[in-house]
Coordinates of C-alpha atoms in Angstrom, one line a residue:
M297 CA 102.2 113.8 86.3
A298 CA 105.8 112.6 86.0
E299 CA 108.4 115.3 85.4
I300 CA 109.3 115.5 81.7
N301 CA 113.0 116.3 81.0
T302 CA 114.2 117.5 77.7
P303 CA 116.8 114.9 76.6
E304 CA 119.2 117.6 75.2
E305 CA 119.6 119.0 78.7
K306 CA 120.6 115.8 80.4
S307 CA 123.9 115.5 82.1
L308 CA 125.9 112.3 82.3
N309 CA 124.4 109.6 84.5
F310 CA 126.6 108.0 87.2
L311 CA 127.5 105.0 85.0
E312 CA 128.5 107.3 82.1
E313 CA 130.7 109.2 84.5
I314 CA 132.4 106.0 85.7
I315 CA 132.9 104.8 82.1
E316 CA 134.3 108.1 80.9
E317 CA 136.7 108.1 83.8
D318 CA 137.7 104.5 83.1
L319 CA 138.4 105.3 79.4
K320 CA 140.2 108.5 80.2
S321 CA 142.5 106.9 82.8
G322 CA 143.3 104.1 80.3
K323 CA 141.8 101.4 82.6
Y324 CA 140.0 100.2 79.5
T325 CA 140.3 101.2 75.8
S326 CA 136.8 99.9 75.2
I327 CA 133.9 98.5 77.3
A328 CA 131.9 95.4 77.3
T329 CA 128.4 95.1 78.8
R330 CA 125.8 92.3 78.8
F331 CA 122.1 91.9 79.1
P332 CA 121.5 88.6 81.0
P333 CA 117.8 87.6 81.0
E334 CA 116.6 84.3 82.5
P335 CA 114.7 82.4 79.7
N336 CA 111.7 81.8 82.0
G337 CA 109.3 84.5 80.9
F338 CA 108.6 87.4 78.6
L339 CA 110.4 90.7 78.8
H340 CA 108.5 93.7 80.2
I341 CA 109.0 97.5 80.3
G342 CA 111.4 97.2 83.2
H343 CA 113.7 95.0 81.1
A344 CA 113.4 97.6 78.3
S345 CA 115.1 100.1 80.6
S346 CA 118.0 97.7 81.2
I347 CA 118.2 96.8 77.5
C348 CA 118.4 100.5 76.5
L349 CA 121.0 101.1 79.2
N350 CA 123.4 98.2 78.4
F351 CA 123.1 98.5 74.6
G352 CA 122.9 102.3 74.8
L353 CA 126.3 102.6 76.6
T354 CA 128.1 100.6 74.0
K355 CA 126.5 102.7 71.2
K356 CA 127.8 105.8 73.0
Y357 CA 131.2 104.5 73.9
P358 CA 133.6 102.1 72.1
G359 CA 132.7 98.5 72.9
Y360 CA 129.9 95.9 72.5
T361 CA 127.1 94.2 74.4
N362 CA 126.6 90.5 74.7
L363 CA 123.2 88.8 75.1
R364 CA 123.7 86.1 77.7
F365 CA 120.9 83.9 78.8
D366 CA 121.1 83.0 82.5
D367 CA 119.9 79.4 82.0
T368 CA 121.0 77.9 85.3
N369 CA 117.5 76.8 86.4
P370 CA 116.3 74.3 83.8
E371 CA 113.0 73.7 85.6
T372 CA 111.5 77.0 84.4
E373 CA 113.3 77.6 81.1
K374 CA 112.0 77.2 77.6
T375 CA 113.4 77.7 74.1
D376 CA 110.2 79.7 73.3
Y377 CA 111.2 82.3 75.9
V378 CA 114.7 82.5 74.3
E379 CA 113.2 83.3 70.9
S380 CA 110.7 85.8 72.2
I381 CA 113.5 87.6 74.2
K382 CA 115.7 87.8 71.1
A383 CA 112.7 89.1 69.0
D384 CA 111.9 91.8 71.6
I385 CA 115.5 93.1 71.7
Q386 CA 115.8 93.3 68.0
W387 CA 112.4 95.0 67.8
L388 CA 113.6 97.6 70.2
G389 CA 116.4 98.3 67.7
F390 CA 119.4 96.7 69.2
E391 CA 121.9 94.0 68.1
W392 CA 124.2 92.0 70.4
K393 CA 127.7 91.0 69.4
N394 CA 127.5 87.5 70.8
E395 CA 124.6 85.3 71.7
L396 CA 125.8 83.3 74.8
Y397 CA 124.4 81.1 77.5
A398 CA 125.5 80.5 81.1
S399 CA 125.2 76.8 80.1
D400 CA 128.1 77.4 77.6
Y401 CA 130.3 77.6 80.6
F402 CA 129.0 74.7 82.7
D403 CA 132.3 72.8 82.2
Q404 CA 134.4 75.8 83.2
M405 CA 132.2 76.5 86.2
Y406 CA 132.6 73.0 87.3
Q407 CA 136.4 73.4 87.1
F408 CA 136.1 76.7 89.1
A409 CA 134.2 74.8 91.8
V410 CA 136.9 72.1 91.9
T411 CA 139.5 74.9 92.2
L412 CA 137.7 76.4 95.2
I413 CA 137.6 72.9 96.8
Q414 CA 141.3 72.4 96.2
K415 CA 142.0 75.7 97.8
G416 CA 140.0 74.7 100.9
L417 CA 137.4 77.4 100.0
A418 CA 134.4 75.1 99.3
Y419 CA 132.9 72.0 100.9
V420 CA 130.1 69.5 100.3
D421 CA 127.3 69.8 102.8
D422 CA 124.8 67.0 103.5
S423 CA 122.5 69.3 105.6
T424 CA 118.9 69.6 104.4
S425 CA 117.7 73.0 103.2
E426 CA 115.8 73.5 106.5
E427 CA 119.0 72.7 108.5
I428 CA 121.0 75.1 106.4
R429 CA 118.4 77.8 106.9
A430 CA 118.4 77.3 110.7
M431 CA 122.2 77.4 110.9
K432 CA 122.4 80.7 108.9
G433 CA 121.5 82.9 111.8
T434 CA 119.8 86.3 111.4
H435 CA 120.8 89.9 110.8
T436 CA 121.4 90.3 114.5
E437 CA 122.7 86.8 115.3
P438 CA 125.7 85.0 113.7
G439 CA 125.3 81.7 111.9
K440 CA 126.6 78.4 113.0
D441 CA 129.1 76.2 111.2
S442 CA 127.8 73.2 109.4
P443 CA 129.0 69.9 110.9
Y444 CA 130.3 69.0 107.4
R445 CA 132.4 72.3 107.1
T446 CA 135.6 70.5 108.3
R447 CA 135.6 67.8 105.7
S448 CA 139.0 67.3 104.1
I449 CA 139.8 68.6 100.6
E450 CA 140.1 65.0 99.4
E451 CA 136.7 64.0 100.7
N452 CA 135.1 67.1 99.2
L453 CA 136.6 66.4 95.8
D454 CA 135.4 62.8 95.9
L455 CA 131.9 63.8 96.9
F456 CA 131.6 66.6 94.4
T457 CA 132.7 64.3 91.6
R458 CA 130.1 61.8 92.7
M459 CA 127.5 64.5 92.9
K460 CA 128.3 65.3 89.2
N461 CA 128.1 61.6 88.3
G462 CA 124.6 61.3 89.7
E463 CA 125.3 59.1 92.6
F464 CA 123.1 61.0 95.1
P465 CA 119.4 61.9 95.0
D466 CA 118.2 65.4 94.3
G467 CA 118.6 67.9 97.2
S468 CA 120.7 65.5 99.3
R469 CA 123.9 67.4 99.0
T470 CA 125.1 70.9 98.1
L471 CA 128.5 72.5 97.5
R472 CA 129.0 75.6 99.7
A473 CA 131.6 78.3 99.7
K474 CA 133.7 78.3 102.9
I475 CA 133.7 82.0 103.9
D476 CA 132.4 83.1 107.3
M477 CA 129.3 82.1 109.1
T478 CA 129.5 85.2 111.3
H479 CA 129.7 87.6 108.4
T480 CA 127.5 90.8 108.6
N481 CA 126.4 90.2 105.0
M482 CA 124.2 87.1 105.3
L483 CA 124.9 86.2 101.6
M484 CA 128.5 85.6 102.7
R485 CA 127.6 83.0 105.3
D486 CA 128.8 80.0 103.3
P487 CA 126.5 80.4 100.3
I488 CA 125.4 77.5 98.2
L489 CA 127.3 77.3 94.9
Y490 CA 125.9 74.0 93.4
R491 CA 122.8 71.9 94.0
I492 CA 121.7 68.4 92.7
K493 CA 118.7 68.8 90.3
R494 CA 117.8 66.2 87.7
E495 CA 116.1 68.4 85.2
H496 CA 116.3 68.2 81.4
H497 CA 118.1 71.4 80.2
H498 CA 116.9 73.1 77.1
R499 CA 120.4 73.2 75.7
T500 CA 122.6 70.6 77.5
G501 CA 119.9 67.9 77.7
D502 CA 120.6 65.4 80.5
K503 CA 124.4 65.9 80.6
W504 CA 124.3 67.6 84.0
C505 CA 122.5 66.7 87.2
I506 CA 124.2 69.5 89.2
Y507 CA 123.6 73.1 88.4
P508 CA 125.4 76.3 89.6
M509 CA 123.5 78.8 91.6
Y510 CA 123.0 82.3 90.2
D511 CA 126.0 83.7 92.3
M512 CA 128.3 81.0 91.0
A513 CA 127.3 81.6 87.4
H514 CA 126.9 85.4 87.3
G515 CA 130.4 86.8 88.1
Q516 CA 132.2 83.9 86.5
S517 CA 130.3 84.3 83.2
D518 CA 131.1 88.0 83.2
S519 CA 134.7 87.2 83.8
I520 CA 134.9 84.6 81.1
E521 CA 133.4 87.1 78.6
Q522 CA 135.7 89.9 80.1
I523 CA 132.7 92.1 80.8
T524 CA 134.1 95.5 82.0
H525 CA 130.8 96.9 83.4
S526 CA 128.3 94.4 84.7
I527 CA 125.1 96.4 85.4
C528 CA 122.5 95.0 87.8
T529 CA 119.5 96.4 89.7
L530 CA 119.8 97.4 93.3
E531 CA 118.6 94.2 94.8
F532 CA 122.0 92.7 93.8
V533 CA 124.0 95.2 95.9
P534 CA 124.4 92.5 98.7
H535 CA 125.6 90.0 96.0
R536 CA 128.5 92.2 94.9
E537 CA 130.7 91.1 97.8
L538 CA 130.3 87.4 96.9
Y539 CA 130.8 88.4 93.2
D540 CA 134.1 90.0 94.1
W541 CA 135.1 87.2 96.5
L542 CA 134.7 84.4 93.9
I543 CA 136.6 86.4 91.2
D544 CA 139.4 87.1 93.6
K545 CA 139.8 83.6 95.0
L546 CA 139.7 82.1 91.5
G547 CA 142.2 84.6 90.2
I548 CA 140.2 85.3 87.1
Y549 CA 139.5 88.5 85.0
P550 CA 138.1 91.1 87.4
S551 CA 134.7 92.1 86.0
H552 CA 133.0 94.7 88.2
Q553 CA 129.3 94.9 89.2
Y554 CA 127.5 98.2 89.3
E555 CA 123.9 98.7 90.4
F556 CA 121.1 101.1 89.4
A557 CA 117.6 101.5 90.7
R558 CA 114.6 99.7 89.3
R559 CA 112.0 102.0 87.8
N560 CA 108.5 100.8 88.7
I561 CA 105.5 102.1 86.7
N562 CA 102.2 102.9 88.3
Y563 CA 98.9 101.2 87.3
T564 CA 100.6 97.9 86.5
V565 CA 102.7 95.1 87.9
T566 CA 105.9 93.7 86.5
S567 CA 106.5 90.7 88.8
K568 CA 106.8 87.6 86.6
R569 CA 104.8 85.6 89.2
K570 CA 102.0 88.2 89.2
L571 CA 101.9 88.5 85.4
L572 CA 101.7 84.7 85.2
Q573 CA 98.7 84.8 87.5
L574 CA 97.0 87.3 85.3
V575 CA 97.5 85.0 82.3
E576 CA 96.6 81.8 84.0
D577 CA 93.5 83.2 85.7
K578 CA 92.4 84.6 82.3
F579 CA 92.3 88.3 83.5
V580 CA 94.1 88.9 80.2
T581 CA 94.2 86.9 77.0
G582 CA 97.9 86.1 77.1
W583 CA 101.4 87.5 77.6
D584 CA 100.9 89.8 74.6
D585 CA 97.6 91.2 75.7
P586 CA 97.8 94.9 75.0
R587 CA 97.1 95.7 78.7
M588 CA 100.2 93.8 79.8
P589 CA 103.4 95.7 80.5
T590 CA 105.4 93.1 78.5
I591 CA 107.2 94.3 75.4
S592 CA 105.1 91.9 73.3
G593 CA 102.0 93.4 74.9
L594 CA 103.2 97.0 74.2
R595 CA 104.1 96.0 70.6
R596 CA 100.6 94.5 70.0
A597 CA 99.0 97.7 71.6
G598 CA 100.8 99.7 68.9
Y599 CA 103.7 101.2 70.9
T600 CA 106.7 101.9 68.7
P601 CA 110.3 101.0 69.5
E602 CA 111.2 104.7 69.2
S603 CA 108.6 105.7 71.9
I604 CA 109.9 103.1 74.3
R605 CA 113.5 104.1 73.8
E606 CA 112.5 107.7 74.3
F607 CA 110.7 106.8 77.5
C608 CA 113.7 104.9 78.9
D609 CA 116.0 107.8 77.9
R610 CA 113.7 110.3 79.7
I611 CA 113.4 108.3 83.0
G612 CA 117.2 107.9 83.0
I613 CA 118.9 105.8 85.7
A614 CA 119.6 106.6 89.3
K615 CA 120.6 104.9 92.6
R616 CA 117.2 105.4 94.3
E617 CA 114.1 103.5 93.4
N618 CA 111.0 105.5 92.5
M619 CA 107.6 105.2 90.8
I620 CA 107.3 106.4 87.3
D621 CA 104.0 107.8 86.0
V622 CA 102.7 105.7 83.2
S623 CA 101.5 109.0 81.7
L624 CA 105.1 109.6 80.7
L625 CA 105.1 106.4 78.6
E626 CA 101.8 107.4 77.0
F627 CA 103.2 110.9 76.4
C628 CA 106.2 109.4 74.6
V629 CA 104.1 107.3 72.3
R630 CA 101.7 110.1 71.6
E631 CA 104.6 112.3 70.6
H632 CA 105.9 109.8 68.2
L633 CA 102.6 108.6 66.7
N634 CA 101.6 112.2 66.1
K635 CA 104.5 112.5 63.7
I636 CA 104.0 109.2 61.9
A637 CA 100.4 108.1 62.2
L638 CA 98.1 108.1 59.1
R639 CA 95.0 110.1 59.7
R640 CA 91.7 108.2 59.1
M641 CA 88.1 108.8 59.9
V642 CA 86.2 106.2 61.9
V643 CA 82.8 106.6 63.4
F644 CA 82.4 104.7 66.7
D645 CA 78.7 105.3 67.5
P646 CA 76.9 106.3 64.3
L647 CA 74.1 108.7 63.8
K648 CA 72.8 109.1 60.2
V649 CA 72.9 112.4 58.5
V650 CA 71.0 113.0 55.3
I651 CA 72.0 116.1 53.2
T652 CA 68.7 117.0 51.7
N653 CA 70.0 119.5 49.0
Y654 CA 72.7 117.0 47.8
P655 CA 71.8 115.0 44.6
A656 CA 69.7 112.0 45.4
D657 CA 70.8 110.1 42.3
G658 CA 73.7 108.2 44.0
T659 CA 76.3 110.8 43.2
V660 CA 79.6 110.1 44.8
E661 CA 82.0 113.0 45.1
M662 CA 85.6 112.4 46.1
V663 CA 87.1 114.8 48.5
R664 CA 90.8 115.1 49.2
S665 CA 92.3 114.8 52.7
E666 CA 95.9 114.8 54.0
D667 CA 97.3 111.6 55.5
N668 CA 99.4 113.4 58.1
P669 CA 99.3 117.2 58.6
E670 CA 102.5 116.9 60.7
D671 CA 104.5 115.7 57.7
P672 CA 105.6 118.5 55.3
N673 CA 105.7 115.8 52.6
T674 CA 102.3 114.4 53.4
T675 CA 100.5 112.3 50.9
Y676 CA 96.7 112.7 50.3
R677 CA 93.9 110.3 49.9
E678 CA 90.4 110.5 48.3
I679 CA 87.3 110.0 50.5
P680 CA 83.9 109.4 49.1
F681 CA 81.3 112.0 50.0
T682 CA 77.6 111.2 49.4
R683 CA 74.1 112.3 50.4
E684 CA 74.0 110.0 53.4
L685 CA 76.7 110.1 56.0
Y686 CA 77.4 108.9 59.5
I687 CA 78.7 111.2 62.3
E688 CA 79.3 110.4 66.0
R689 CA 76.1 110.4 68.0
E690 CA 77.9 112.5 70.7
D691 CA 78.5 115.2 68.1
F692 CA 74.9 116.1 68.0
M693 CA 72.8 117.7 70.7
E694 CA 69.1 118.7 70.3
N695 CA 69.3 121.1 73.2
P696 CA 73.0 122.1 73.5
P697 CA 74.6 124.1 76.3
K698 CA 76.5 127.3 75.5
K699 CA 79.9 126.8 73.8
F700 CA 78.7 123.5 72.2
F701 CA 80.3 124.0 68.7
R702 CA 79.2 120.7 67.2
L703 CA 76.0 120.0 65.4
A704 CA 72.6 121.2 66.8
P705 CA 69.4 122.4 65.3
G706 CA 70.0 125.5 63.2
Q707 CA 73.8 125.3 64.0
M708 CA 76.6 124.9 61.3
V709 CA 79.7 122.7 61.4
R710 CA 82.3 121.7 58.9
L711 CA 82.7 118.2 57.8
K712 CA 86.4 117.4 57.7
S713 CA 87.9 118.0 54.2
A714 CA 84.4 118.4 52.8
Y715 CA 81.6 121.0 53.3
I716 CA 79.9 123.2 55.9
I717 CA 76.5 121.7 56.8
Q718 CA 73.5 123.0 58.9
C719 CA 71.1 120.9 60.9
D720 CA 67.5 121.6 59.7
E721 CA 65.5 118.7 61.1
V722 CA 65.7 116.0 63.7
I723 CA 63.9 112.6 63.0
K724 CA 62.9 110.4 65.9
D725 CA 61.4 107.0 66.4
S726 CA 58.2 106.2 68.3
N727 CA 60.2 106.1 71.6
G728 CA 61.6 109.6 71.0
N729 CA 65.1 108.3 70.1
I730 CA 66.9 110.4 67.5
T731 CA 67.4 108.2 64.4
E732 CA 68.4 110.7 61.7
I733 CA 69.5 114.3 61.2
R734 CA 68.5 116.2 58.1
C735 CA 70.9 118.8 57.0
S736 CA 71.6 121.1 54.1
Y737 CA 75.1 121.8 52.8
L738 CA 76.8 124.9 51.4
P739 CA 78.1 124.0 47.9
E740 CA 80.5 126.9 47.9
S741 CA 82.1 125.9 51.2
K742 CA 84.2 123.0 50.0
S743 CA 87.5 122.6 51.9
G744 CA 90.4 123.9 49.9
G745 CA 88.2 126.2 47.8
D746 CA 85.8 127.8 50.3
S747 CA 84.2 131.0 49.0
S748 CA 81.2 131.0 51.4
G749 CA 82.7 133.6 53.8
I750 CA 81.2 131.6 56.7
H751 CA 83.5 130.6 59.6
V752 CA 82.4 127.8 61.9
K753 CA 84.0 126.7 65.1
G754 CA 83.4 123.0 64.9
T755 CA 84.8 120.4 62.6
L756 CA 83.5 116.8 62.7
H757 CA 84.7 113.5 61.3
W758 CA 82.3 111.5 59.2
V759 CA 82.0 108.6 56.8
S760 CA 79.8 107.9 53.8
V761 CA 77.1 105.3 54.7
A762 CA 77.3 103.4 51.4
Q763 CA 81.1 103.2 51.2
A764 CA 81.9 102.7 54.9
I765 CA 83.6 99.5 55.9
S766 CA 82.8 97.9 59.3
V767 CA 85.7 97.3 61.7
E768 CA 86.0 96.0 65.3
L769 CA 87.6 98.4 67.8
R770 CA 89.2 97.3 71.1
L771 CA 89.5 100.3 73.5
Y772 CA 92.3 99.4 75.9
D773 CA 92.9 101.3 79.1
R774 CA 95.1 100.8 82.2
L775 CA 94.9 97.3 83.7
F776 CA 94.6 98.5 87.3
R777 CA 92.5 101.2 88.8
V778 CA 95.0 102.1 91.6
E779 CA 98.5 103.4 91.2
D780 CA 100.3 100.5 93.1
P781 CA 98.1 97.4 93.3
T782 CA 100.8 95.5 95.1
S783 CA 100.8 97.9 98.1
E784 CA 97.0 97.8 98.6
E785 CA 95.2 95.5 101.1
G786 CA 94.2 92.0 99.9
D787 CA 94.8 90.4 96.5
F788 CA 96.4 92.7 93.9
K789 CA 93.9 91.2 91.4
D790 CA 91.0 92.8 93.3
Y791 CA 92.2 96.2 91.9
I792 CA 91.9 95.3 88.2
N793 CA 90.1 98.0 86.2
P794 CA 86.8 96.6 85.1
N795 CA 86.9 99.0 82.1
S796 CA 90.4 98.1 80.9
L797 CA 88.8 96.7 77.7
Q798 CA 85.8 97.9 75.9
V799 CA 84.9 96.4 72.5
I800 CA 83.0 98.1 69.8
S801 CA 82.1 95.2 67.5
T802 CA 81.0 97.4 64.6
A803 CA 82.3 100.8 63.9
F804 CA 82.3 102.5 60.5
A805 CA 85.4 103.5 58.7
E806 CA 86.3 105.3 55.5
P807 CA 87.3 102.9 52.7
A808 CA 91.0 103.9 52.8
L809 CA 91.4 102.0 56.1
K810 CA 91.1 98.7 54.0
N811 CA 94.7 99.3 52.8
I812 CA 96.3 99.6 56.3
R813 CA 99.2 97.3 57.0
F814 CA 100.2 95.7 60.3
S815 CA 103.2 98.0 60.4
D816 CA 101.1 101.1 60.0
R817 CA 100.0 103.3 62.8
C818 CA 96.7 105.4 62.6
Q819 CA 95.2 108.3 64.3
F820 CA 91.4 108.0 64.1
L821 CA 90.5 111.6 63.9
R822 CA 89.4 113.1 67.3
K823 CA 89.4 109.6 68.8
G824 CA 92.9 108.2 69.5
Y825 CA 95.8 106.2 68.0
F826 CA 95.2 102.7 66.7
C827 CA 96.9 99.8 65.1
L828 CA 95.8 96.7 63.3
D829 CA 95.6 93.6 65.6
K830 CA 96.7 90.1 64.8
D831 CA 93.1 88.8 65.2
T832 CA 92.3 90.6 61.9
S833 CA 90.8 88.2 59.4
E834 CA 89.4 88.3 55.9
D835 CA 86.0 88.8 57.4
K836 CA 86.8 91.6 59.8
M837 CA 89.5 94.1 60.6
V838 CA 90.3 94.5 64.3
F839 CA 92.0 97.6 65.7
N840 CA 93.6 98.1 69.1
R841 CA 93.6 101.5 70.7
T842 CA 97.2 102.3 71.7
V843 CA 96.5 105.5 73.5
T844 CA 93.9 108.3 73.6
L845 CA 94.6 111.6 71.9
K846 CA 95.0 113.4 75.3
D847 CA 95.7 112.2 78.8
T848 CA 92.1 111.9 80.0
W849 CA 92.9 109.4 82.9
A850 CA 93.9 112.0 85.5
K851 CA 90.7 114.0 84.8
E852 CA 88.5 110.9 85.0
Q853 CA 90.1 109.8 88.3
K854 CA 89.5 113.2 89.9
K855 CA 85.9 113.1 88.6
G856 CA 85.4 109.7 90.2
R857 CA 86.6 110.8 93.7

């Protein structure tokens, strides 16, 4: 189980220490951060950590956060992704100051590239991608200069202009920085800054046929926006040297890049490529499948923004990558849902109970039950109680073991918010299957006014047969059956949990469930936390299980070993 820290006890993380020192020294009077997603996929729980970090810092300290889409690769980008990313950030509870796009700066970036050429710090290279790769060298061997590295400034300016004007075919030429082909950091060995790519851009249309590479766009966009603290994940550590080199050589606002470690979560994958495979190969129903680690998937599963923010706060940030136990995420959502969820009774696998000493004339008695015992201002609802009820089949045993406190022949239990009943008779069909339980009730044992003097150890949930509504339940579980599917032998998809979704097409619920809204969260008593799914129709309500009441996964895994 992941370690659970109490948020109040947390000391400053290393970025907060840097920011406090920067503000204290007068280096900055306020800070600016940015969240820079590529609009080529849906955000996942890893992005949520970055969102909470960037937006959280400018909530804690004076300043603001920009949302900037890194839309420099038009081949994979779509407006749909832009809209879904914006919706996810807002759902998490954050607002950006400016909505910006790297493409807003394409004209300025082009001028930056011209400036580098004019300073003799960039050149047009006609080498193929294979030739460039071969000349790059290795970590132990220096690279070799391109034969085009010595072109004159005039020739480079002419060729780069013609690249922009569309005179050359895709991939035939690149613009490269002229740094050092023997540099120990391989990213500094004359990195490519621009490539020719005729792709329709979702914002600039067909205006450009050359596009900046990530390293050309990243630091320069930060600088244009005067971002003070540009926060990236650890894989960008080698890029920082180029980030600083470009800013220095261009003489522009000195934004600074800081790196923190990715937090990987067990029992899932967050690689966009792997998530796309799951969608395309129909292992899941889509990007918002409740088993997916996407924010839209978590939202559909019933996770709350508060629980995800709490999770991100608890895992914190560090400089060392590690694996986070998904149990911590589940713990956070349980904690929040326990406070806000409406309690409702739903029977998953019904067994009929007939109360033989209750009026057989169709009497319907309304019993009162609290909506949330955790809420001091809880409201109450009325539940119909009748002669014929459903209980869970697993709540009855004909030959129970010791310490079985649910229903058994001659044994008493309390029906939640109603009466104490005793099992008197078991009815079976010709195959010996139990079809009905006949019980008697104690009229003086009604909840809230019990004068029977009898104390029972078991309380069961139940619904009235006549008034029950039928609902579909989707019981979601972890998508993979191993902690880190990407580190196992073979295809990661071989490790998908075959029991990650179980559907109960007809369960029986108390009538109050009819009034549940999409924004509501429910605890189905003794069963788990649920929310209404978008597949709900006039004909049938569909509920997704967000999480079980307790962490049963570790216990089940041990049992299976």
